[in-house]
Short mmCIF file of C-alpha atoms and ligand atoms in Angstrom, two decimals:
data_model
loop_
_atom_site.label_atom_id
_atom_site.label_comp_id
_atom_site.label_asym_id
_atom_site.label_seq_id
_atom_site.Cartn_x
_atom_site.Cartn_y
_atom_site.Cartn_z
CA UNK A 1 139.20 82.52 125.89
CA UNK A 2 137.84 84.58 122.87
CA UNK A 3 139.07 82.72 119.75
CA UNK A 4 139.23 84.33 116.70
CA UNK A 5 136.88 83.59 113.81
CA UNK A 6 138.02 82.42 110.68
CA UNK A 7 136.50 84.56 107.89
CA UNK A 8 135.65 83.36 103.97
CA UNK A 9 137.65 82.99 101.86
CA UNK A 10 140.09 81.66 104.25
CA UNK A 11 140.99 78.12 102.82
CA UNK A 12 141.31 76.67 106.02
CA UNK A 13 137.66 76.87 106.66
CA UNK A 14 137.82 73.82 104.06
CA UNK A 15 139.70 71.39 106.42
CA UNK A 16 137.72 68.34 107.05
CA UNK A 17 137.00 67.81 111.29
CA UNK A 18 138.40 64.25 112.54
CA UNK A 19 136.94 62.73 115.52
CA UNK A 20 136.65 63.67 118.83
CA UNK A 21 138.58 60.40 120.50
CA UNK A 22 137.25 61.07 123.81
CA UNK A 23 135.60 63.98 125.43
CA UNK A 24 138.83 65.44 127.85
CA UNK A 25 139.59 68.67 129.41
CA UNK A 26 140.98 70.09 126.16
CA UNK A 27 138.24 69.33 124.63
CA UNK A 28 136.09 70.71 127.34
CA UNK A 29 138.38 73.77 127.66
CA UNK A 30 137.64 74.04 123.69
CA UNK A 31 133.66 74.03 124.34
CA UNK A 32 133.65 76.89 126.25
CA UNK A 33 136.26 79.07 124.63
CA UNK A 34 133.77 78.63 121.64
CA UNK A 35 130.07 79.59 123.64
CA UNK A 36 132.37 82.58 124.69
CA UNK A 37 132.76 83.17 121.15
CA UNK A 38 129.81 82.05 119.71
CA UNK A 39 128.14 84.48 122.74
CA UNK A 40 130.34 87.86 122.10
CA UNK A 41 129.98 87.49 118.43
CA UNK A 42 126.01 87.10 118.85
CA UNK A 43 126.16 83.94 116.71
CA UNK A 44 123.66 81.41 117.20
CA UNK A 45 125.88 78.48 116.04
CA UNK A 46 129.93 77.53 115.48
CA UNK A 47 131.94 75.13 114.60
CA UNK A 48 135.36 74.34 115.31
CA UNK A 49 136.05 74.64 112.16
CA UNK A 50 135.56 77.85 112.02
CA UNK A 51 138.08 78.08 115.13
CA UNK A 52 140.33 76.67 113.56
CA UNK A 53 140.23 73.91 115.49
CA UNK A 54 139.95 71.04 113.23
CA UNK A 55 137.67 68.71 115.45
CA UNK A 56 134.17 67.92 115.24
CA UNK A 57 132.73 69.70 117.74
CA UNK A 58 129.93 72.11 117.60
CA UNK A 59 128.26 74.68 119.60
CA UNK A 60 124.69 76.27 119.16
CA UNK A 61 122.14 78.32 121.53
CA UNK A 62 119.09 78.80 118.50
CA UNK A 63 116.21 81.20 120.25
CA UNK A 64 112.43 80.05 120.13
CA UNK A 65 111.15 83.02 117.85
CA UNK A 66 112.01 84.89 115.02
CA UNK A 67 112.03 88.03 116.92
CA UNK A 68 114.80 86.55 119.57
CA UNK A 69 116.73 85.94 116.32
CA UNK A 70 115.73 89.96 114.76
CA UNK A 71 117.23 90.94 117.79
CA UNK A 72 120.32 89.53 117.77
CA UNK A 73 120.98 89.79 114.21
CA UNK A 74 120.38 93.94 115.15
CA UNK A 75 123.11 93.03 118.24
CA UNK A 76 125.02 92.10 115.47
CA UNK A 77 125.08 94.64 113.56
CA UNK A 78 125.40 97.75 115.67
CA UNK A 79 126.78 96.05 119.42
CA UNK A 80 124.10 98.66 121.25
CA UNK A 81 122.16 96.65 123.75
CA UNK A 82 122.98 93.75 125.54
CA UNK A 83 123.03 90.77 124.00
CA UNK A 84 119.46 88.94 124.29
CA UNK A 85 120.33 86.43 127.41
CA UNK A 86 119.87 82.62 125.73
CA UNK A 87 118.04 79.75 127.35
CA UNK A 88 119.35 76.65 124.61
CA UNK A 89 122.93 75.80 124.86
CA UNK A 90 123.84 72.65 123.05
CA UNK A 91 127.28 70.97 122.25
CA UNK A 92 127.19 68.38 119.45
CA UNK A 93 130.42 65.88 119.42
CA UNK A 94 131.27 63.96 116.14
CA UNK A 95 127.31 64.25 115.02
CA UNK A 96 125.59 62.17 112.72
CA UNK A 97 122.26 63.27 111.44
CA UNK A 98 120.54 59.47 111.23
CA UNK A 99 117.19 60.98 109.47
CA UNK A 100 116.11 63.64 107.16
CA UNK A 101 113.22 65.08 105.56
CA UNK A 102 111.07 67.50 104.67
CA UNK A 103 112.47 70.36 102.14
CA UNK A 104 112.45 73.85 103.08
CA UNK A 105 113.51 77.11 102.60
CA UNK A 106 115.25 79.40 105.46
CA UNK A 107 117.69 82.26 105.27
CA UNK A 108 121.18 81.66 106.50
CA UNK A 109 124.02 83.90 107.51
CA UNK A 110 127.17 82.67 108.99
CA UNK A 111 129.93 84.56 111.78
CA UNK A 112 132.81 83.16 108.52
CA UNK A 113 130.86 85.39 106.04
CA UNK A 114 129.69 88.88 108.15
CA UNK A 115 127.26 90.91 106.93
CA UNK A 116 125.62 88.21 104.00
CA UNK A 117 122.54 86.46 104.25
CA UNK A 118 120.71 83.59 101.48
CA UNK A 119 117.82 81.80 101.16
CA UNK A 120 118.86 78.08 101.12
CA UNK A 121 117.30 74.73 100.96
CA UNK A 122 118.07 72.31 103.89
CA UNK A 123 115.93 69.21 105.15
CA UNK A 124 113.18 70.80 107.52
CA UNK A 125 113.53 67.74 110.08
CA UNK A 126 116.44 65.93 111.42
CA UNK A 127 117.44 63.01 113.96
CA UNK A 128 121.18 63.63 114.97
CA UNK A 129 122.74 61.62 116.90
CA UNK A 130 126.32 63.35 118.85
CA UNK A 131 128.73 63.50 122.34
CA UNK A 132 127.61 65.88 124.43
CA UNK A 133 130.33 68.06 126.06
CA UNK A 134 130.23 65.82 128.90
CA UNK A 135 130.81 62.51 126.47
CA UNK A 136 127.30 61.68 126.56
CA UNK A 137 125.61 60.12 123.94
CA UNK A 138 122.56 61.68 122.93
CA UNK A 139 119.73 61.77 120.44
CA UNK A 140 117.59 65.23 118.95
CA UNK A 141 115.08 65.15 116.86
CA UNK A 142 115.22 69.16 115.38
CA UNK A 143 113.23 70.99 113.30
CA UNK A 144 112.62 74.68 111.57
CA UNK A 145 115.45 76.93 112.38
CA UNK A 146 117.53 74.48 114.84
CA UNK A 147 117.64 71.72 112.00
CA UNK A 148 118.78 74.65 109.71
CA UNK A 149 121.65 75.25 112.18
CA UNK A 150 122.59 72.44 112.70
CA UNK A 151 123.04 71.30 109.32
CA UNK A 152 124.70 74.26 108.39
CA UNK A 153 127.73 73.83 111.22
CA UNK A 154 128.07 69.32 110.25
CA UNK A 155 128.88 71.31 106.79
CA UNK A 156 131.67 73.30 108.51
CA UNK A 157 133.16 70.37 110.01
CA UNK A 158 133.14 68.73 106.39
CA UNK A 159 134.83 72.11 104.88
CA UNK A 160 131.78 72.93 103.26
CA UNK A 161 130.00 76.78 103.96
CA UNK A 162 126.65 77.99 103.20
CA UNK A 163 127.89 79.71 100.08
CA UNK A 164 128.81 76.97 98.55
CA UNK A 165 125.13 76.27 97.92
CA UNK A 166 124.55 79.89 95.81
CA UNK A 167 125.18 79.62 91.79
CA UNK A 168 128.92 79.89 90.35
CA UNK A 169 128.50 83.91 89.39
CA UNK A 170 126.87 84.62 92.90
CA UNK A 171 130.15 82.78 94.69
CA UNK A 172 132.41 84.20 92.55
CA UNK A 173 131.54 88.02 93.15
CA UNK A 174 131.11 86.66 96.98
CA UNK A 175 135.30 85.67 97.08
CA UNK A 176 136.03 88.68 95.37
CA UNK A 177 134.21 91.43 97.28
CA UNK A 178 135.69 89.51 101.21
CA UNK A 179 138.84 88.90 99.62
CA UNK A 180 139.18 92.89 99.41
CA UNK A 181 137.54 93.41 102.31
CA UNK A 182 139.93 90.90 104.36
CA UNK A 183 142.95 92.84 102.37
CA UNK A 184 142.23 96.51 103.77
NI1 NI B 201 128.55 79.27 109.80
#
């Protein structure tokens, strides 16, 4: 089932997600629906917060190369071509970052802030611990874009958006712009 995605500046995006107590069938269905929603929207990551489910659940499928990422973004805009086949579905339940190193600036976007991209500084190398969609604990070491994506999605679970790292002035302008869009 395709779920509807909350859009900035909706206040429900500010809700803090609670930990999943057990990876039961309800959670498994949520994970399945979140993957479907993410792929349909040509996204590379989606947090449960964005679909108004305030549980610590993230799905992700980050492309191998920046060329593949460009194709996904292009498809998001035009919807003319077939979606790129994805290879790395990842699910993180109750994720925590246990190690972080190196700062780097990457360009980020978000399905909750459609059409907006900004340069954000994050850790470029992290270790994350989480449960997978079967409730099994795993540890993942991530670099570059995958590391960025994990930090971006983890922020969603805390009610934080990538635009919160922008200057107050830019945030205000963006809020006005998106308020107008959502009221049309
Ligand atoms: Ni996002």
